[in-house]
């Protein structure tokens, strides 16, 4: 079973040289730490920055320079700054190659819910609805099961939706899965030490298992 | 040269009255019009409809307006950082319309570009789409979203000149330029106000035509929501 860092590490392997990537808050943010050597990517932060750099050194934080998670960050050589309309313009027009974001639930037809729990949490969708509606390539980082062992990979989402039929790949603490165009979670890889049977038990939506399922390689 | 300079925030917001719709620039607490917000708090304007990406924190930014129950309605994309906001929302004291961030930005842009509406795929198939017109272009569904209609836009820039031209600094630009374009009356507060001619025309982000009043703000707190740093090796 993977921890959050492990999920981030596995997702980082999906990033290709030359990609412009938008990272959501939470596990997706950690992906930046594991981008392989020699792979050049430009991170987009939807508050208006391309070329997000690491956190500043202590004492060098700048209140005018934050990421979409409101954390202090830095720019890099080649960075650019723009307004919010242009930021979502490049997202909508699919200039951003890959979006990595978190989810509370994903359905077997690729619907995603990640912004609202009625009566409990009303924080808002931020840029998530724009991102999932437009991105050509989305990877979801999420927990396969909650702390009660209940599956978050479902036949249909129970929470208010963020977007429909948009998710194609999921990395969880248990597995890497594709969502097929005709519906269903296709199991691609198992997390170290996790059996296909356990993934089967942990997936309420339709799980497709074909042939031998390899264990993830993280390094 | 038209001179747009007013002396301070109080003078700038002199005709803002109860029941107005106001756009406020900023992302989180980054690039918010601190002086104008404080002036609204002091003047105790009520029943404001706020169009702003976020709602501040409990004791800063729009949070100060919420605390005094000056806000009737918030139109935002993300409001997670404010406990008082959440309390007022759940108790029904505050009306809230949550909309996708790109939709928020683009509805501002549409107003500033003189376009009545836009089509966006954000929110198709979700509760955001309820009651909205849907059009299919090249096999994909889009929602019709209308340009905002705001009485005032309050924005914060780094530098400005007496002609109203604005330059923003770093990611404090965010919603400020599009809101500046969208307000019926746009008020800009700047950290440094210079004479017309002192800024290079090639460097202007917002042309002065969009700005009706400008003043040099004071005592900027520029609070950071999340200080994240790395250690020196």
CSV table of C-alpha atoms in Angstrom, one decimal:
chain,number,residue,atom,x,y,z
A,1,UNK,CA,0.0,0.0,0.0
A,2,UNK,CA,1.3,3.4,-0.9
A,3,UNK,CA,1.4,6.5,1.3
A,4,UNK,CA,0.8,10.0,-0.1
A,5,UNK,CA,4.4,10.3,-1.1
A,6,UNK,CA,4.2,7.0,-2.9
A,7,UNK,CA,1.2,8.1,-4.9
A,8,UNK,CA,3.0,11.3,-5.9
A,9,UNK,CA,6.1,9.3,-6.9
A,10,UNK,CA,4.1,7.0,-9.1
A,11,UNK,CA,2.2,9.8,-10.8
A,12,UNK,CA,5.5,11.7,-11.4
A,13,UNK,CA,6.5,8.8,-13.7
A,14,UNK,CA,3.6,9.7,-16.0
A,15,UNK,CA,5.0,13.2,-16.7
A,16,UNK,CA,6.8,13.6,-20.0
A,17,UNK,CA,9.5,15.9,-21.1
A,18,UNK,CA,8.2,19.3,-22.3
A,19,UNK,CA,4.9,19.1,-20.5
A,20,UNK,CA,3.1,22.0,-19.1
A,21,UNK,CA,1.4,20.7,-15.9
A,22,UNK,CA,-1.2,22.0,-13.5
A,23,UNK,CA,-0.9,20.5,-10.0
A,24,UNK,CA,-3.9,20.6,-7.7
A,25,UNK,CA,-3.7,21.0,-3.9
A,26,UNK,CA,-2.7,18.1,-1.7
A,27,UNK,CA,-1.0,15.0,-3.1
A,28,UNK,CA,-0.7,16.5,-6.6
A,29,UNK,CA,1.5,19.3,-5.1
A,30,UNK,CA,3.9,16.6,-3.9
A,31,UNK,CA,4.4,15.3,-7.4
A,32,UNK,CA,6.7,18.3,-8.1
A,33,UNK,CA,9.2,16.7,-5.7
A,34,UNK,CA,9.5,13.5,-7.8
A,35,UNK,CA,9.8,14.7,-11.4
A,36,UNK,CA,12.6,12.5,-12.8
A,37,UNK,CA,16.0,14.0,-13.6
A,38,UNK,CA,16.3,15.1,-17.2
A,39,UNK,CA,12.5,15.7,-17.6
A,40,UNK,CA,11.8,19.3,-18.1
A,41,UNK,CA,8.3,20.4,-17.1
A,42,UNK,CA,6.7,23.8,-16.6
A,43,UNK,CA,4.3,24.0,-13.7
A,44,UNK,CA,1.2,26.1,-14.2
A,45,UNK,CA,-0.4,27.7,-11.2
A,46,UNK,CA,-3.9,28.9,-12.1
A,47,UNK,CA,-3.6,32.1,-10.1
A,48,UNK,CA,-1.4,33.3,-12.9
A,49,UNK,CA,2.0,31.8,-13.2
A,50,UNK,CA,3.9,29.5,-15.5
A,51,UNK,CA,7.2,28.2,-14.3
A,52,UNK,CA,6.5,27.7,-10.6
A,53,UNK,CA,9.7,27.2,-8.6
A,54,UNK,CA,10.3,25.7,-5.2
A,55,UNK,CA,9.4,27.3,-1.9
A,56,UNK,CA,11.6,30.4,-1.1
A,57,UNK,CA,14.5,30.3,1.3
A,58,UNK,CA,13.6,31.4,4.8
A,59,UNK,CA,13.3,35.2,5.0
A,60,UNK,CA,12.9,35.5,1.2
A,61,UNK,CA,9.2,34.9,1.0
A,62,UNK,CA,7.2,37.4,-1.1
A,63,UNK,CA,3.6,38.1,-0.3
A,64,UNK,CA,3.0,38.9,-3.9
A,65,UNK,CA,4.2,35.6,-5.1
A,66,UNK,CA,2.0,32.6,-4.2
A,67,UNK,CA,0.6,29.5,-5.9
A,68,UNK,CA,-3.0,28.5,-6.2
A,69,UNK,CA,-2.8,26.9,-2.7
A,70,UNK,CA,-1.8,30.3,-1.4
A,71,UNK,CA,1.7,29.1,-0.5
A,72,UNK,CA,4.7,31.3,-0.9
A,73,UNK,CA,6.8,30.1,-3.9
A,74,UNK,CA,9.4,31.3,-6.3
A,75,UNK,CA,9.7,31.8,-10.0
A,76,UNK,CA,12.3,30.2,-12.3
A,77,UNK,CA,14.3,31.3,-15.3
A,78,UNK,CA,11.6,31.4,-18.1
A,79,UNK,CA,8.7,32.0,-15.8
A,80,UNK,CA,5.8,34.2,-16.8
A,81,UNK,CA,3.0,36.0,-15.0
A,82,UNK,CA,-0.5,36.7,-16.3
A,83,UNK,CA,-4.0,37.5,-15.2
A,84,UNK,CA,-6.7,35.0,-14.2
A,85,UNK,CA,-8.6,35.2,-17.4
A,86,UNK,CA,-5.6,34.3,-19.5
A,87,UNK,CA,-4.7,31.6,-17.0
A,88,UNK,CA,-8.0,29.8,-17.7
A,89,UNK,CA,-7.7,30.7,-21.3
A,90,UNK,CA,-4.6,28.5,-21.6
A,91,UNK,CA,-6.4,25.8,-19.6
A,92,UNK,CA,-9.6,25.9,-21.8
A,93,UNK,CA,-7.6,25.9,-25.0
A,94,UNK,CA,-5.7,22.8,-23.9
A,95,UNK,CA,-2.3,24.4,-23.9
A,96,UNK,CA,-1.7,22.8,-20.5
A,97,UNK,CA,-0.8,19.2,-21.3
A,98,UNK,CA,-1.6,17.5,-18.0
A,99,UNK,CA,-3.8,18.2,-15.0
A,100,UNK,CA,-3.2,16.3,-11.8
A,101,UNK,CA,-5.9,16.7,-9.1
A,102,UNK,CA,-7.4,15.1,-6.1
A,103,UNK,CA,-10.9,13.5,-5.8
A,104,UNK,CA,-13.3,12.4,-3.2
A,105,UNK,CA,-15.1,10.0,-5.6
A,106,UNK,CA,-14.7,8.9,-9.2
A,107,UNK,CA,-17.2,6.8,-11.1
A,108,UNK,CA,-16.6,4.0,-13.6
A,109,UNK,CA,-17.7,6.3,-16.5
A,110,UNK,CA,-15.1,9.0,-15.5
A,111,UNK,CA,-17.2,11.4,-13.5
A,112,UNK,CA,-15.4,13.1,-10.6
A,113,UNK,CA,-16.6,14.7,-7.3
A,114,UNK,CA,-14.2,16.7,-5.3
A,115,UNK,CA,-15.6,20.1,-4.2
A,116,UNK,CA,-18.6,19.7,-1.9
A,117,UNK,CA,-20.0,17.5,0.8
A,118,UNK,CA,-23.6,18.7,1.3
A,119,UNK,CA,-24.2,20.0,4.8
A,120,UNK,CA,-20.6,19.5,5.8
A,121,UNK,CA,-18.1,21.2,3.6
A,122,UNK,CA,-18.8,24.2,1.4
A,123,UNK,CA,-15.4,25.4,0.3
A,124,UNK,CA,-16.1,25.8,-3.4
A,125,UNK,CA,-14.7,24.3,-6.6
A,126,UNK,CA,-12.0,26.9,-7.3
A,127,UNK,CA,-10.5,26.1,-10.7
A,128,UNK,CA,-11.3,22.3,-10.6
A,129,UNK,CA,-14.4,22.5,-12.8
A,130,UNK,CA,-12.6,24.5,-15.4
A,131,UNK,CA,-9.7,22.1,-15.3
A,132,UNK,CA,-11.6,18.9,-15.6
A,133,UNK,CA,-13.9,20.2,-18.3
A,134,UNK,CA,-11.1,21.2,-20.6
A,135,UNK,CA,-7.9,19.2,-19.9
A,136,UNK,CA,-7.0,16.6,-22.5
A,137,UNK,CA,-5.1,14.6,-20.0
A,138,UNK,CA,-6.1,14.3,-16.3
A,139,UNK,CA,-4.6,12.1,-13.6
A,140,UNK,CA,-6.5,11.8,-10.4
A,141,UNK,CA,-4.6,11.2,-7.1
A,142,UNK,CA,-7.0,9.8,-4.5
A,143,UNK,CA,-7.6,7.3,-1.7
A,144,UNK,CA,-9.1,4.1,-3.1
A,145,UNK,CA,-10.9,3.4,0.2
A,146,UNK,CA,-11.8,5.7,3.1
A,147,UNK,CA,-10.8,5.0,6.7
A,148,UNK,CA,-13.9,2.8,7.1
A,149,UNK,CA,-12.8,0.6,4.1
A,150,UNK,CA,-15.5,2.0,1.8
A,151,UNK,CA,-14.7,2.3,-1.9
A,152,UNK,CA,-14.3,5.7,-3.5
A,153,UNK,CA,-14.2,4.2,-7.0
A,154,UNK,CA,-17.9,3.8,-7.6
A,155,UNK,CA,-20.5,2.9,-10.2
A,156,UNK,CA,-21.9,6.4,-9.8
A,157,UNK,CA,-20.7,9.3,-7.7
A,158,UNK,CA,-22.8,10.1,-4.6
A,159,UNK,CA,-21.4,13.6,-4.0
A,160,UNK,CA,-22.1,16.7,-6.2
A,161,UNK,CA,-20.1,16.4,-9.4
A,162,UNK,CA,-17.2,18.5,-10.5
A,163,UNK,CA,-17.2,17.2,-14.0
A,164,UNK,CA,-18.6,14.4,-16.1
A,165,UNK,CA,-16.9,11.7,-18.3
A,166,UNK,CA,-13.5,13.4,-18.0
A,167,UNK,CA,-11.2,11.2,-15.9
A,168,UNK,CA,-9.1,8.6,-17.7
A,169,UNK,CA,-6.4,7.7,-15.2
A,170,UNK,CA,-6.3,7.2,-11.4
A,171,UNK,CA,-3.5,6.5,-9.0
A,172,UNK,CA,-4.5,5.3,-5.5
A,173,UNK,CA,-2.8,3.9,-2.5
A,174,UNK,CA,-3.7,0.5,-4.0
A,175,UNK,CA,-3.5,0.7,-7.8
A,176,UNK,CA,-3.1,2.4,-11.1
A,177,UNK,CA,-6.2,2.2,-13.2
A,178,UNK,CA,-7.5,3.5,-16.5
A,179,UNK,CA,-11.1,4.4,-17.0
A,180,UNK,CA,-12.2,2.9,-20.3
A,181,UNK,CA,-14.2,5.0,-22.8
A,182,UNK,CA,-17.0,2.4,-22.6
A,183,UNK,CA,-16.9,2.5,-18.8
A,184,UNK,CA,-15.1,0.5,-16.1
A,185,UNK,CA,-11.9,0.7,-14.1
A,186,UNK,CA,-9.2,-1.2,-15.9
A,187,UNK,CA,-6.5,-2.4,-13.4
A,188,UNK,CA,-3.0,-1.7,-14.7
A,189,UNK,CA,-0.7,-2.0,-11.7
A,190,UNK,CA,-0.9,-3.1,-8.1
A,191,UNK,CA,0.8,-1.2,-5.2
A,192,UNK,CA,3.6,-3.1,-3.6
A,193,UNK,CA,2.2,-5.9,-1.4
A,194,UNK,CA,-1.4,-5.4,-2.5
A,195,UNK,CA,-3.3,-8.3,-4.1
A,196,UNK,CA,-5.7,-8.2,-7.0
A,197,UNK,CA,-8.3,-9.7,-4.6
A,198,UNK,CA,-7.9,-6.8,-2.2
A,199,UNK,CA,-8.3,-4.3,-5.0
A,200,UNK,CA,-11.3,-6.1,-6.2
A,201,UNK,CA,-12.9,-5.9,-2.7
A,202,UNK,CA,-12.0,-2.2,-2.5
A,203,UNK,CA,-13.6,-1.2,-5.8
A,204,UNK,CA,-17.3,-0.9,-5.8
A,205,UNK,CA,-17.4,0.2,-9.5
A,206,UNK,CA,-16.8,-2.2,-12.3
A,207,UNK,CA,-13.2,-3.5,-12.2
A,208,UNK,CA,-11.7,-5.0,-15.2
A,209,UNK,CA,-8.8,-7.4,-14.6
A,210,UNK,CA,-7.1,-8.9,-17.6
A,211,UNK,CA,-4.1,-11.2,-17.3
A,212,UNK,CA,-1.3,-10.8,-14.9
A,213,UNK,CA,-1.3,-7.5,-13.1
A,214,UNK,CA,2.3,-6.2,-12.4
A,215,UNK,CA,3.4,-4.5,-9.3
A,216,UNK,CA,4.2,-0.8,-9.6
A,217,UNK,CA,7.8,0.2,-10.0
A,218,UNK,CA,8.5,3.3,-8.0
A,219,UNK,CA,12.2,3.9,-8.6
B,1,UNK,CA,-4.3,64.8,-19.5
B,2,UNK,CA,-7.3,63.7,-17.4
B,3,UNK,CA,-6.3,63.6,-13.8
B,4,UNK,CA,-7.9,60.6,-11.9
B,5,UNK,CA,-6.2,61.1,-8.6
B,6,UNK,CA,-8.1,61.1,-5.4
B,7,UNK,CA,-6.5,61.6,-2.0
B,8,UNK,CA,-7.4,58.4,-0.2
B,9,UNK,CA,-9.7,55.4,0.0
B,10,UNK,CA,-12.5,57.4,1.8
B,11,UNK,CA,-12.7,59.8,-1.1
B,12,UNK,CA,-12.4,57.0,-3.6
B,13,UNK,CA,-15.4,55.2,-2.2
B,14,UNK,CA,-17.5,58.3,-1.5
B,15,UNK,CA,-20.4,57.3,-3.7
B,16,UNK,CA,-20.5,53.6,-2.7
B,17,UNK,CA,-23.9,53.1,-1.0
B,18,UNK,CA,-25.9,50.2,0.5
B,19,UNK,CA,-27.0,47.5,-1.9
B,20,UNK,CA,-24.2,48.0,-4.5
B,21,UNK,CA,-22.5,45.2,-6.4
B,22,UNK,CA,-18.7,45.4,-6.0
B,23,UNK,CA,-15.9,43.4,-7.6
B,24,UNK,CA,-12.8,43.0,-5.5
B,25,UNK,CA,-9.5,41.9,-7.0
B,26,UNK,CA,-7.1,39.5,-5.4
B,27,UNK,CA,-6.5,35.8,-5.0
B,28,UNK,CA,-6.7,34.7,-1.4
B,29,UNK,CA,-5.1,37.7,0.4
B,30,UNK,CA,-2.7,38.3,-2.4
B,31,UNK,CA,-3.3,41.6,-4.3
B,32,UNK,CA,-6.5,42.6,-2.4
B,33,UNK,CA,-7.4,46.3,-2.2
B,34,UNK,CA,-6.7,46.6,1.5
B,35,UNK,CA,-7.3,50.3,1.8
B,36,UNK,CA,-10.7,50.3,0.0
B,37,UNK,CA,-11.8,47.3,2.1
B,38,UNK,CA,-10.9,49.1,5.3
B,39,UNK,CA,-12.8,52.2,4.1
B,40,UNK,CA,-15.9,50.1,3.4
B,41,UNK,CA,-15.6,48.6,6.9
B,42,UNK,CA,-15.3,52.1,8.4
B,43,UNK,CA,-18.2,53.5,6.4
B,44,UNK,CA,-20.4,50.4,7.3
B,45,UNK,CA,-21.9,50.1,3.8
B,46,UNK,CA,-24.5,47.3,4.0
B,47,UNK,CA,-26.1,44.7,1.7
B,48,UNK,CA,-23.1,44.5,-0.6
B,49,UNK,CA,-23.0,41.9,-3.3
B,50,UNK,CA,-19.3,41.0,-3.5
B,51,UNK,CA,-17.8,39.4,-6.6
B,52,UNK,CA,-14.4,38.1,-5.5
B,53,UNK,CA,-12.5,34.8,-6.0
B,54,UNK,CA,-12.2,34.3,-2.3
B,55,UNK,CA,-13.8,35.7,0.9
B,56,UNK,CA,-10.7,36.7,2.9
B,57,UNK,CA,-9.9,35.2,6.3
B,58,UNK,CA,-11.7,35.8,9.6
B,59,UNK,CA,-9.8,38.9,10.5
B,60,UNK,CA,-8.5,40.3,7.2
B,61,UNK,CA,-9.7,41.2,3.7
B,62,UNK,CA,-13.4,40.6,2.9
B,63,UNK,CA,-13.6,38.7,6.2
B,64,UNK,CA,-13.7,42.1,7.9
B,65,UNK,CA,-16.9,43.0,5.9
B,66,UNK,CA,-18.4,39.6,6.7
B,67,UNK,CA,-17.8,40.0,10.4
B,68,UNK,CA,-19.8,43.2,10.4
B,69,UNK,CA,-22.6,41.6,8.4
B,70,UNK,CA,-22.1,44.0,5.5
B,71,UNK,CA,-22.2,41.4,2.8
B,72,UNK,CA,-25.6,40.2,1.5
B,73,UNK,CA,-24.2,38.0,-1.2
B,74,UNK,CA,-20.8,36.5,-2.2
B,75,UNK,CA,-20.0,35.4,-5.7
B,76,UNK,CA,-16.8,33.4,-5.4
B,77,UNK,CA,-15.0,30.2,-6.5
B,78,UNK,CA,-13.4,29.2,-3.3
B,79,UNK,CA,-14.2,30.2,0.3
B,80,UNK,CA,-12.4,27.6,2.4
B,81,UNK,CA,-10.3,29.9,4.6
B,82,UNK,CA,-13.0,31.6,6.5
B,83,UNK,CA,-14.8,30.1,9.5
B,84,UNK,CA,-17.2,33.1,10.0
B,85,UNK,CA,-18.1,32.8,6.3
B,86,UNK,CA,-19.0,29.1,6.6
B,87,UNK,CA,-21.0,29.8,9.7
B,88,UNK,CA,-23.1,32.6,8.0
B,89,UNK,CA,-23.5,30.4,5.0
B,90,UNK,CA,-24.7,27.3,6.9
B,91,UNK,CA,-27.1,29.5,9.0
B,92,UNK,CA,-28.5,31.1,5.9
B,93,UNK,CA,-27.5,34.7,6.9
B,94,UNK,CA,-25.4,34.9,3.8
B,95,UNK,CA,-26.3,34.2,0.2
B,96,UNK,CA,-23.5,32.5,-1.7
B,97,UNK,CA,-23.1,31.7,-5.3
B,98,UNK,CA,-20.1,29.4,-6.0
B,99,UNK,CA,-18.9,29.4,-9.5
B,100,UNK,CA,-15.9,28.0,-11.3
B,101,UNK,CA,-12.8,30.2,-11.1
B,102,UNK,CA,-12.3,30.4,-14.8
B,103,UNK,CA,-16.0,31.2,-15.3
B,104,UNK,CA,-15.5,34.0,-12.7
B,105,UNK,CA,-12.5,35.4,-14.5
B,106,UNK,CA,-14.1,35.1,-18.0
B,107,UNK,CA,-17.4,36.7,-16.9
B,108,UNK,CA,-15.2,39.7,-15.8
B,109,UNK,CA,-13.3,39.6,-19.0
B,110,UNK,CA,-16.5,39.6,-21.1
B,111,UNK,CA,-17.8,42.7,-19.3
B,112,UNK,CA,-14.5,44.5,-19.9
B,113,UNK,CA,-14.5,43.5,-23.6
B,114,UNK,CA,-18.1,44.5,-24.1
B,115,UNK,CA,-19.4,41.0,-24.7
B,116,UNK,CA,-22.7,40.1,-23.1
B,117,UNK,CA,-22.0,36.4,-22.5
B,118,UNK,CA,-19.5,33.6,-23.0
B,119,UNK,CA,-19.7,29.8,-23.5
B,120,UNK,CA,-17.6,27.6,-21.2
B,121,UNK,CA,-17.5,23.9,-20.7
B,122,UNK,CA,-16.8,24.3,-16.9
B,123,UNK,CA,-19.7,23.0,-14.9
B,124,UNK,CA,-21.5,21.0,-17.6
B,125,UNK,CA,-23.3,18.1,-16.0
B,126,UNK,CA,-22.9,19.6,-12.5
B,127,UNK,CA,-25.2,21.7,-10.3
B,128,UNK,CA,-23.5,24.8,-11.7
B,129,UNK,CA,-25.3,24.1,-15.0
B,130,UNK,CA,-28.8,24.1,-13.4
B,131,UNK,CA,-31.1,26.4,-15.3
B,132,UNK,CA,-28.5,27.5,-17.8
B,133,UNK,CA,-28.6,27.3,-21.5
B,134,UNK,CA,-26.4,24.7,-23.1
B,135,UNK,CA,-25.1,24.8,-26.6
B,136,UNK,CA,-23.1,22.1,-28.4
B,137,UNK,CA,-20.1,23.1,-30.5
B,138,UNK,CA,-18.2,20.5,-32.4
B,139,UNK,CA,-19.7,17.7,-30.3
B,140,UNK,CA,-19.0,19.3,-26.9
B,141,UNK,CA,-21.4,20.9,-24.5
B,142,UNK,CA,-20.9,24.5,-23.2
B,143,UNK,CA,-22.8,26.6,-20.7
B,144,UNK,CA,-23.9,30.1,-21.5
B,145,UNK,CA,-22.6,32.4,-18.8
B,146,UNK,CA,-23.3,36.1,-18.6
B,147,UNK,CA,-20.9,39.0,-18.3
B,148,UNK,CA,-20.9,40.5,-14.8
B,149,UNK,CA,-22.6,43.8,-14.2
B,150,UNK,CA,-20.8,45.5,-11.3
B,151,UNK,CA,-21.3,49.0,-10.0
B,152,UNK,CA,-17.7,49.3,-8.8
B,153,UNK,CA,-14.5,47.4,-9.2
B,154,UNK,CA,-11.9,47.8,-6.5
B,155,UNK,CA,-8.4,46.7,-7.6
B,156,UNK,CA,-4.9,46.9,-6.2
B,157,UNK,CA,-1.9,47.5,-8.4
B,158,UNK,CA,1.8,47.9,-7.7
B,159,UNK,CA,2.4,51.1,-9.6
B,160,UNK,CA,0.0,53.5,-11.2
B,161,UNK,CA,0.2,57.0,-12.7
B,162,UNK,CA,-2.1,60.0,-12.6
B,163,UNK,CA,-3.7,59.0,-15.9
B,164,UNK,CA,-4.9,55.7,-14.3
B,165,UNK,CA,-2.4,53.4,-16.0
B,166,UNK,CA,-1.6,50.3,-13.9
B,167,UNK,CA,1.3,47.9,-13.5
B,168,UNK,CA,0.8,44.8,-11.3
B,169,UNK,CA,3.5,42.9,-9.5
B,170,UNK,CA,4.0,39.2,-9.7
B,171,UNK,CA,1.0,36.9,-8.9
B,172,UNK,CA,-0.8,39.8,-7.1
B,173,UNK,CA,-2.0,40.6,-10.7
B,174,UNK,CA,-4.5,37.6,-10.7
B,175,UNK,CA,-8.1,39.0,-11.0
B,176,UNK,CA,-7.1,42.7,-10.8
B,177,UNK,CA,-6.7,43.5,-14.5
B,178,UNK,CA,-9.9,41.8,-15.6
B,179,UNK,CA,-12.0,43.3,-12.8
B,180,UNK,CA,-10.5,46.7,-13.5
B,181,UNK,CA,-11.9,46.4,-17.0
B,182,UNK,CA,-15.3,45.2,-15.8
B,183,UNK,CA,-16.4,47.8,-13.3
B,184,UNK,CA,-18.8,50.6,-14.2
B,185,UNK,CA,-16.6,52.7,-11.9
B,186,UNK,CA,-13.1,51.3,-11.3
B,187,UNK,CA,-11.1,52.4,-8.3
B,188,UNK,CA,-7.4,51.5,-8.2
B,189,UNK,CA,-5.3,51.7,-5.1
B,190,UNK,CA,-1.5,51.5,-5.8
B,191,UNK,CA,1.6,51.1,-3.7
B,192,UNK,CA,3.3,53.8,-5.7
B,193,UNK,CA,1.6,56.6,-7.6
B,194,UNK,CA,3.7,58.5,-10.1
B,195,UNK,CA,3.2,61.3,-12.6
B,196,UNK,CA,1.8,60.5,-16.1
B,197,UNK,CA,4.9,59.9,-18.2
B,198,UNK,CA,6.9,58.2,-15.6
B,199,UNK,CA,5.8,54.7,-16.6
B,200,UNK,CA,6.9,53.1,-19.9
B,201,UNK,CA,3.7,52.7,-22.0
B,202,UNK,CA,5.0,49.3,-23.1
B,203,UNK,CA,4.9,48.1,-19.5
B,204,UNK,CA,1.3,49.1,-18.7
B,205,UNK,CA,-0.9,46.1,-17.9
B,206,UNK,CA,-4.2,48.1,-17.5
B,207,UNK,CA,-4.7,51.2,-19.7
B,208,UNK,CA,-5.9,54.2,-17.8
B,209,UNK,CA,-9.2,54.3,-19.7
B,210,UNK,CA,-10.5,51.5,-17.5
B,211,UNK,CA,-9.6,53.3,-14.3
B,212,UNK,CA,-11.8,56.1,-13.0
B,213,UNK,CA,-10.1,56.9,-9.7
B,214,UNK,CA,-6.6,56.2,-8.4
B,215,UNK,CA,-4.8,56.8,-5.1
B,216,UNK,CA,-1.7,55.8,-3.4
B,217,UNK,CA,-2.6,53.4,-0.6
B,218,UNK,CA,-0.9,53.3,2.8
B,219,UNK,CA,0.1,50.8,5.5
B,220,UNK,CA,-0.1,47.7,3.3
B,221,UNK,CA,-0.1,44.7,5.5
B,222,UNK,CA,0.2,42.2,2.6
B,223,UNK,CA,-0.6,39.3,4.8
B,224,UNK,CA,0.6,35.8,3.7
B,225,UNK,CA,-1.8,33.0,4.2
B,226,UNK,CA,0.7,30.1,4.1
B,227,UNK,CA,4.3,30.9,4.6
B,228,UNK,CA,6.1,27.9,3.0
B,229,UNK,CA,9.9,28.0,2.9
B,230,UNK,CA,12.9,25.7,2.4
B,231,UNK,CA,16.0,25.5,4.5
B,232,UNK,CA,19.3,26.6,3.1
B,233,UNK,CA,21.7,23.7,2.4
